[in-house]
Amino acid sequence: VYAATGTSSLSNLVIRQNTASTSGGGLYATGSLTLAGATIKGNQANGTANTTGGGGIFINDGTLTFATTASYIGLVNEGNTAKNGAGLYIGKLSSSKMATVTFTVAPTIGYNVASGNGGGIYDSTSNDITYPSGLSLTDNSAGNGGGLYKVLSNTATLNGVSLLRNTATNNGGGIYVKAGTTTLNGLSVVNNTASNNGGGLAVYGGTLEFASGTNTIGGSSANKNEAKNGAGIYVYGGTVNFDVAPTISYNTASTDGGGIYTKVAMTMPSG
């Protein structure tokens, strides 16, 4: 489906087993698109440039709204594939044209495979995004940012988001933060894996802020995150702020930093 200028609404439909030579295997949107009860699975985008992706959905201008009824982007044995943002690629066409994504209801984004970055979501817009409670990023995989790859200067707010069993062959099994501000309010990060750094979270720039709620990274032996270094959190650059104390426990590093591995100064909170 190619949704250009104007307004489109897609309800209770299945978009399956489609291929795009560059971006947007299932959906490519530059206008205003509303999804309600859509299932987008088994699609692929074959572009190799860093600005291509979106095996399931590609939007780099206009507005995408998840409304009314939950949608599914990727299902078991039928995940979407792309270089970046295998499930959902959120980008920008220019400094004045960039994607806006809003959520009335939370979708489930799972089983998507990116050969580059952002198995579940590739967030490269300059517009702020609030990811809602109930959003599940599950069983996605990528080189970096198995669940979510955050690359530009916008603010991404995660409210009650769950990251479960995502995998990175490099860094950031759950989330990879490269720039901007990522605000966490009641995040659950369990059973994620990175072959190198940051099984749960990898911070290479920007700001990661534990703002409110109960943020759990690991939490039990059955829910541990795993990596070579920084199985819970790996901090290479940027800033990590703690307005509330997260729970970081039972994570396993094969080399250093089972809980946290940091290369920058960090003030740990009480509690």
Tab-separated table of C-alpha atoms in Angstrom:
chain	number	residue	atom	x	y	z
A	1	VAL	CA	0.000	0.000	0.000
A	2	TYR	CA	1.355	3.439	-0.973
A	3	ALA	CA	-0.449	6.270	0.864
A	4	ALA	CA	0.737	9.593	-0.573
A	5	THR	CA	-0.837	13.018	-0.027
A	6	GLY	CA	-4.274	13.246	1.498
A	7	THR	CA	-5.920	11.174	4.214
A	8	SER	CA	-6.226	7.393	4.264
A	9	SER	CA	-7.829	5.052	6.794
A	10	LEU	CA	-7.236	1.303	6.839
A	11	SER	CA	-9.301	-0.897	9.156
A	12	ASN	CA	-9.293	-4.623	9.900
A	13	LEU	CA	-7.158	-5.683	6.970
A	14	VAL	CA	-4.176	-7.985	6.467
A	15	ILE	CA	-1.115	-6.841	4.490
A	16	ARG	CA	1.018	-9.910	3.900
A	17	GLN	CA	3.991	-11.205	1.863
A	18	ASN	CA	4.704	-8.070	-0.155
A	19	THR	CA	8.096	-6.800	-1.352
A	20	ALA	CA	9.441	-3.310	-2.041
A	21	SER	CA	12.750	-2.729	-3.815
A	22	THR	CA	13.681	0.106	-1.421
A	23	SER	CA	11.310	0.956	1.472
A	24	GLY	CA	7.860	0.156	2.793
A	25	GLY	CA	7.299	-3.500	2.042
A	26	GLY	CA	3.826	-3.461	3.558
A	27	LEU	CA	2.971	0.260	3.774
A	28	TYR	CA	4.708	3.405	2.519
A	29	ALA	CA	3.131	6.622	3.791
A	30	THR	CA	3.807	10.301	3.169
A	31	GLY	CA	0.298	11.612	3.828
A	32	SER	CA	-2.041	11.122	6.776
A	33	LEU	CA	-2.664	7.448	7.531
A	34	THR	CA	-4.841	5.887	10.242
A	35	LEU	CA	-4.558	2.192	11.093
A	36	ALA	CA	-7.184	0.318	13.093
A	37	GLY	CA	-6.941	-3.430	13.540
A	38	ALA	CA	-4.361	-3.967	10.805
A	39	THR	CA	-2.084	-7.013	10.634
A	40	ILE	CA	1.114	-6.381	8.695
A	41	LYS	CA	3.262	-9.492	8.397
A	42	GLY	CA	5.815	-11.237	6.222
A	43	ASN	CA	6.661	-8.169	4.138
A	44	GLN	CA	10.140	-7.106	3.078
A	45	ALA	CA	11.924	-3.938	1.988
A	46	ASN	CA	15.111	-4.621	0.057
A	47	GLY	CA	16.811	-1.211	0.058
A	48	THR	CA	20.452	-1.158	1.151
A	49	ALA	CA	20.987	2.573	1.836
A	50	ASN	CA	20.946	3.818	5.428
A	51	THR	CA	17.802	5.866	4.714
A	52	THR	CA	15.806	2.849	3.528
A	53	GLY	CA	13.814	0.350	5.550
A	54	GLY	CA	10.369	-0.321	6.888
A	55	GLY	CA	9.654	-3.912	6.041
A	56	GLY	CA	6.254	-3.470	7.654
A	57	ILE	CA	5.675	0.307	7.572
A	58	PHE	CA	7.791	3.195	6.243
A	59	ILE	CA	6.755	6.783	7.003
A	60	ASN	CA	9.056	9.760	6.456
A	61	ASP	CA	6.516	12.586	6.143
A	62	GLY	CA	2.923	13.095	7.247
A	63	THR	CA	1.149	11.456	10.169
A	64	LEU	CA	0.616	7.845	11.182
A	65	THR	CA	-2.059	7.148	13.809
A	66	PHE	CA	-2.703	3.821	15.498
A	67	ALA	CA	-6.404	4.067	16.376
A	68	THR	CA	-9.390	2.250	17.840
A	69	THR	CA	-8.280	-1.392	17.582
A	70	ALA	CA	-4.806	-2.823	18.198
A	71	SER	CA	-2.657	-3.562	15.153
A	72	TYR	CA	0.043	-6.211	14.770
A	73	ILE	CA	3.288	-5.558	12.939
A	74	GLY	CA	4.912	-8.937	12.497
A	75	LEU	CA	3.784	-12.305	13.835
A	76	VAL	CA	5.604	-15.514	14.742
A	77	ASN	CA	7.123	-17.072	11.613
A	78	GLU	CA	5.887	-14.074	9.605
A	79	GLY	CA	7.992	-11.138	10.701
A	80	ASN	CA	8.791	-8.250	8.397
A	81	THR	CA	12.359	-7.716	7.162
A	82	ALA	CA	14.414	-4.690	6.112
A	83	LYS	CA	17.817	-3.091	6.576
A	84	ASN	CA	16.481	-0.603	9.155
A	85	GLY	CA	13.199	-0.508	11.037
A	86	ALA	CA	12.022	-3.924	9.998
A	87	GLY	CA	8.714	-3.410	11.776
A	88	LEU	CA	8.285	0.372	11.658
A	89	TYR	CA	10.605	3.006	10.157
A	90	ILE	CA	9.857	6.557	11.338
A	91	GLY	CA	11.920	9.060	9.368
A	92	LYS	CA	12.217	12.518	7.887
A	93	LEU	CA	12.123	13.606	4.259
A	94	SER	CA	13.793	16.965	4.972
A	95	SER	CA	14.256	19.475	7.795
A	96	SER	CA	10.705	20.715	7.188
A	97	LYS	CA	9.067	17.397	6.310
A	98	MET	CA	9.200	14.638	8.902
A	99	ALA	CA	7.008	11.905	10.284
A	100	THR	CA	4.623	12.246	13.208
A	101	VAL	CA	3.372	9.085	14.915
A	102	THR	CA	0.548	9.039	17.471
A	103	PHE	CA	-1.040	6.200	19.389
A	104	THR	CA	-4.678	5.983	20.482
A	105	VAL	CA	-4.118	2.291	21.146
A	106	ALA	CA	-0.855	0.389	21.436
A	107	PRO	CA	0.209	-1.995	18.662
A	108	THR	CA	2.236	-5.163	19.115
A	109	ILE	CA	5.484	-5.166	17.129
A	110	GLY	CA	7.190	-8.535	17.061
A	111	TYR	CA	9.300	-11.079	15.174
A	112	ASN	CA	10.733	-8.511	12.767
A	113	VAL	CA	14.330	-8.777	11.518
A	114	ALA	CA	16.565	-5.856	10.505
A	115	SER	CA	19.990	-6.522	9.017
A	116	GLY	CA	21.026	-3.026	10.143
A	117	ASN	CA	19.364	-1.103	12.964
A	118	GLY	CA	16.005	-1.199	14.721
A	119	GLY	CA	14.392	-4.597	14.505
A	120	GLY	CA	11.103	-3.375	15.920
A	121	ILE	CA	11.257	0.420	15.460
A	122	TYR	CA	13.777	2.774	13.823
A	123	ASP	CA	13.069	6.266	15.235
A	124	SER	CA	14.762	8.934	13.104
A	125	THR	CA	12.217	11.747	13.031
A	126	SER	CA	12.824	15.119	14.654
A	127	ASN	CA	9.271	15.194	16.009
A	128	ASP	CA	8.685	14.047	19.586
A	129	ILE	CA	6.943	10.696	20.031
A	130	THR	CA	5.161	9.241	23.055
A	131	TYR	CA	5.104	5.453	22.995
A	132	PRO	CA	2.068	4.310	25.015
A	133	SER	CA	1.465	1.912	27.855
A	134	GLY	CA	0.777	-1.525	26.445
A	135	LEU	CA	3.174	-1.197	23.519
A	136	SER	CA	5.019	-4.506	23.195
A	137	LEU	CA	8.300	-4.922	21.325
A	138	THR	CA	8.860	-8.667	21.373
A	139	ASP	CA	11.214	-11.103	19.612
A	140	ASN	CA	12.639	-8.552	17.181
A	141	SER	CA	16.264	-8.623	16.054
A	142	ALA	CA	18.800	-6.269	14.462
A	143	GLY	CA	22.468	-5.399	14.338
A	144	ASN	CA	21.879	-2.573	16.824
A	145	GLY	CA	18.677	-1.881	18.744
A	146	GLY	CA	16.825	-5.149	18.555
A	147	GLY	CA	13.645	-3.565	19.887
A	148	LEU	CA	14.131	0.180	19.315
A	149	TYR	CA	16.871	2.239	17.657
A	150	LYS	CA	16.727	5.963	18.540
A	151	VAL	CA	18.934	8.056	16.265
A	152	LEU	CA	17.908	11.759	16.106
A	153	SER	CA	17.406	14.739	18.415
A	154	ASN	CA	13.713	14.296	19.189
A	155	THR	CA	12.336	13.244	22.564
A	156	ALA	CA	11.003	9.691	22.762
A	157	THR	CA	8.869	9.052	25.841
A	158	LEU	CA	8.206	5.419	26.728
A	159	ASN	CA	5.231	4.964	29.069
A	160	GLY	CA	4.793	1.411	30.319
A	161	VAL	CA	6.452	-0.121	27.260
A	162	SER	CA	7.548	-3.769	27.327
A	163	LEU	CA	10.715	-5.018	25.594
A	164	LEU	CA	10.901	-8.798	25.671
A	165	ARG	CA	13.301	-11.266	23.995
A	166	ASN	CA	14.766	-8.814	21.494
A	167	THR	CA	18.234	-9.522	20.111
A	168	ALA	CA	21.113	-7.445	18.734
A	169	THR	CA	24.055	-9.036	16.993
A	170	ASN	CA	26.065	-5.957	18.013
A	171	ASN	CA	24.745	-3.556	20.659
A	172	GLY	CA	21.478	-2.747	22.426
A	173	GLY	CA	19.345	-5.843	22.574
A	174	GLY	CA	16.350	-3.927	23.863
A	175	ILE	CA	17.080	-0.271	23.053
A	176	TYR	CA	19.966	1.575	21.374
A	177	VAL	CA	20.089	5.335	22.079
A	178	LYS	CA	22.306	7.389	19.762
A	179	ALA	CA	20.915	10.928	20.126
A	180	GLY	CA	18.099	13.028	21.560
A	181	THR	CA	16.277	12.311	24.799
A	182	THR	CA	14.734	8.982	25.746
A	183	THR	CA	12.447	9.249	28.785
A	184	LEU	CA	11.423	6.090	30.624
A	185	ASN	CA	8.235	5.872	32.694
A	186	GLY	CA	7.582	2.328	33.892
A	187	LEU	CA	9.645	0.391	31.371
A	188	SER	CA	10.015	-3.408	31.423
A	189	VAL	CA	13.192	-4.774	29.774
A	190	VAL	CA	13.558	-8.540	30.160
A	191	ASN	CA	15.224	-11.437	28.325
A	192	ASN	CA	16.957	-9.245	25.765
A	193	THR	CA	20.371	-10.153	24.383
A	194	ALA	CA	23.278	-8.352	22.708
A	195	SER	CA	26.313	-10.172	21.379
A	196	ASN	CA	28.512	-7.217	22.347
A	197	ASN	CA	27.270	-4.402	24.592
A	198	GLY	CA	24.009	-3.544	26.341
A	199	GLY	CA	21.731	-6.536	26.544
A	200	GLY	CA	18.914	-4.364	27.850
A	201	LEU	CA	19.910	-0.795	26.987
A	202	ALA	CA	22.885	0.667	25.103
A	203	VAL	CA	23.533	4.422	25.317
A	204	TYR	CA	26.018	5.821	22.793
A	205	GLY	CA	24.845	9.446	22.855
A	206	GLY	CA	21.972	11.697	23.825
A	207	THR	CA	20.200	11.426	27.173
A	208	LEU	CA	18.513	8.480	28.827
A	209	GLU	CA	16.262	9.495	31.716
A	210	PHE	CA	14.585	7.254	34.259
A	211	ALA	CA	11.772	9.679	34.979
A	212	SER	CA	8.979	7.917	36.866
A	213	GLY	CA	7.273	4.634	37.602
A	214	THR	CA	8.820	1.224	38.165
A	215	ASN	CA	11.518	0.603	35.567
A	216	THR	CA	12.684	-3.004	35.598
A	217	ILE	CA	15.748	-4.274	33.745
A	218	GLY	CA	15.950	-7.977	34.361
A	219	GLY	CA	14.347	-8.539	37.760
A	220	SER	CA	14.631	-12.311	38.143
A	221	SER	CA	16.816	-15.186	37.000
A	222	ALA	CA	14.178	-16.107	34.421
A	223	ASN	CA	14.058	-12.555	33.051
A	224	LYS	CA	17.747	-11.684	32.818
A	225	ASN	CA	19.240	-9.675	29.987
A	226	GLU	CA	22.557	-10.884	28.565
A	227	ALA	CA	25.546	-9.312	26.806
A	228	LYS	CA	29.332	-9.384	26.660
A	229	ASN	CA	29.530	-6.048	28.548
A	230	GLY	CA	26.785	-4.180	30.386
A	231	ALA	CA	24.106	-6.828	30.328
A	232	GLY	CA	21.587	-4.480	31.925
A	233	ILE	CA	22.828	-1.087	30.697
A	234	TYR	CA	25.911	-0.172	28.672
A	235	VAL	CA	26.854	3.528	28.551
A	236	TYR	CA	29.514	4.567	26.050
A	237	GLY	CA	28.567	8.234	25.663
A	238	GLY	CA	25.827	10.715	26.432
A	239	THR	CA	24.111	11.107	29.795
A	240	VAL	CA	22.001	8.912	32.057
A	241	ASN	CA	19.777	10.652	34.615
A	242	PHE	CA	17.911	9.004	37.470
A	243	ASP	CA	14.826	10.844	38.777
A	244	VAL	CA	13.708	7.484	40.144
A	245	ALA	CA	15.771	4.394	40.886
A	246	PRO	CA	15.275	1.483	38.474
A	247	THR	CA	15.544	-2.173	39.388
A	248	ILE	CA	18.561	-3.673	37.608
A	249	SER	CA	19.075	-7.248	38.723
A	250	TYR	CA	19.851	-10.828	37.612
A	251	ASN	CA	21.462	-9.700	34.343
A	252	THR	CA	24.460	-11.659	33.043
A	253	ALA	CA	27.574	-10.333	31.285
A	254	SER	CA	30.102	-12.781	29.875
A	255	THR	CA	32.892	-10.233	30.430
A	256	ASP	CA	32.232	-7.053	32.469
A	257	GLY	CA	29.296	-5.223	34.031
A	258	GLY	CA	26.431	-7.579	34.703
A	259	GLY	CA	24.219	-4.694	35.790
A	260	ILE	CA	25.821	-1.526	34.414
A	261	TYR	CA	28.972	-0.871	32.395
A	262	THR	CA	29.717	2.847	31.976
A	263	LYS	CA	32.499	4.806	30.312
A	264	VAL	CA	31.087	8.162	31.463
A	265	ALA	CA	30.566	9.726	34.882
A	266	MET	CA	27.238	8.725	36.403
A	267	THR	CA	25.521	9.578	39.685
A	268	MET	CA	23.605	6.585	40.954
A	269	PRO	CA	20.396	7.205	42.941
A	270	SER	CA	19.577	5.903	46.384
A	271	GLY	CA	17.148	2.977	46.404
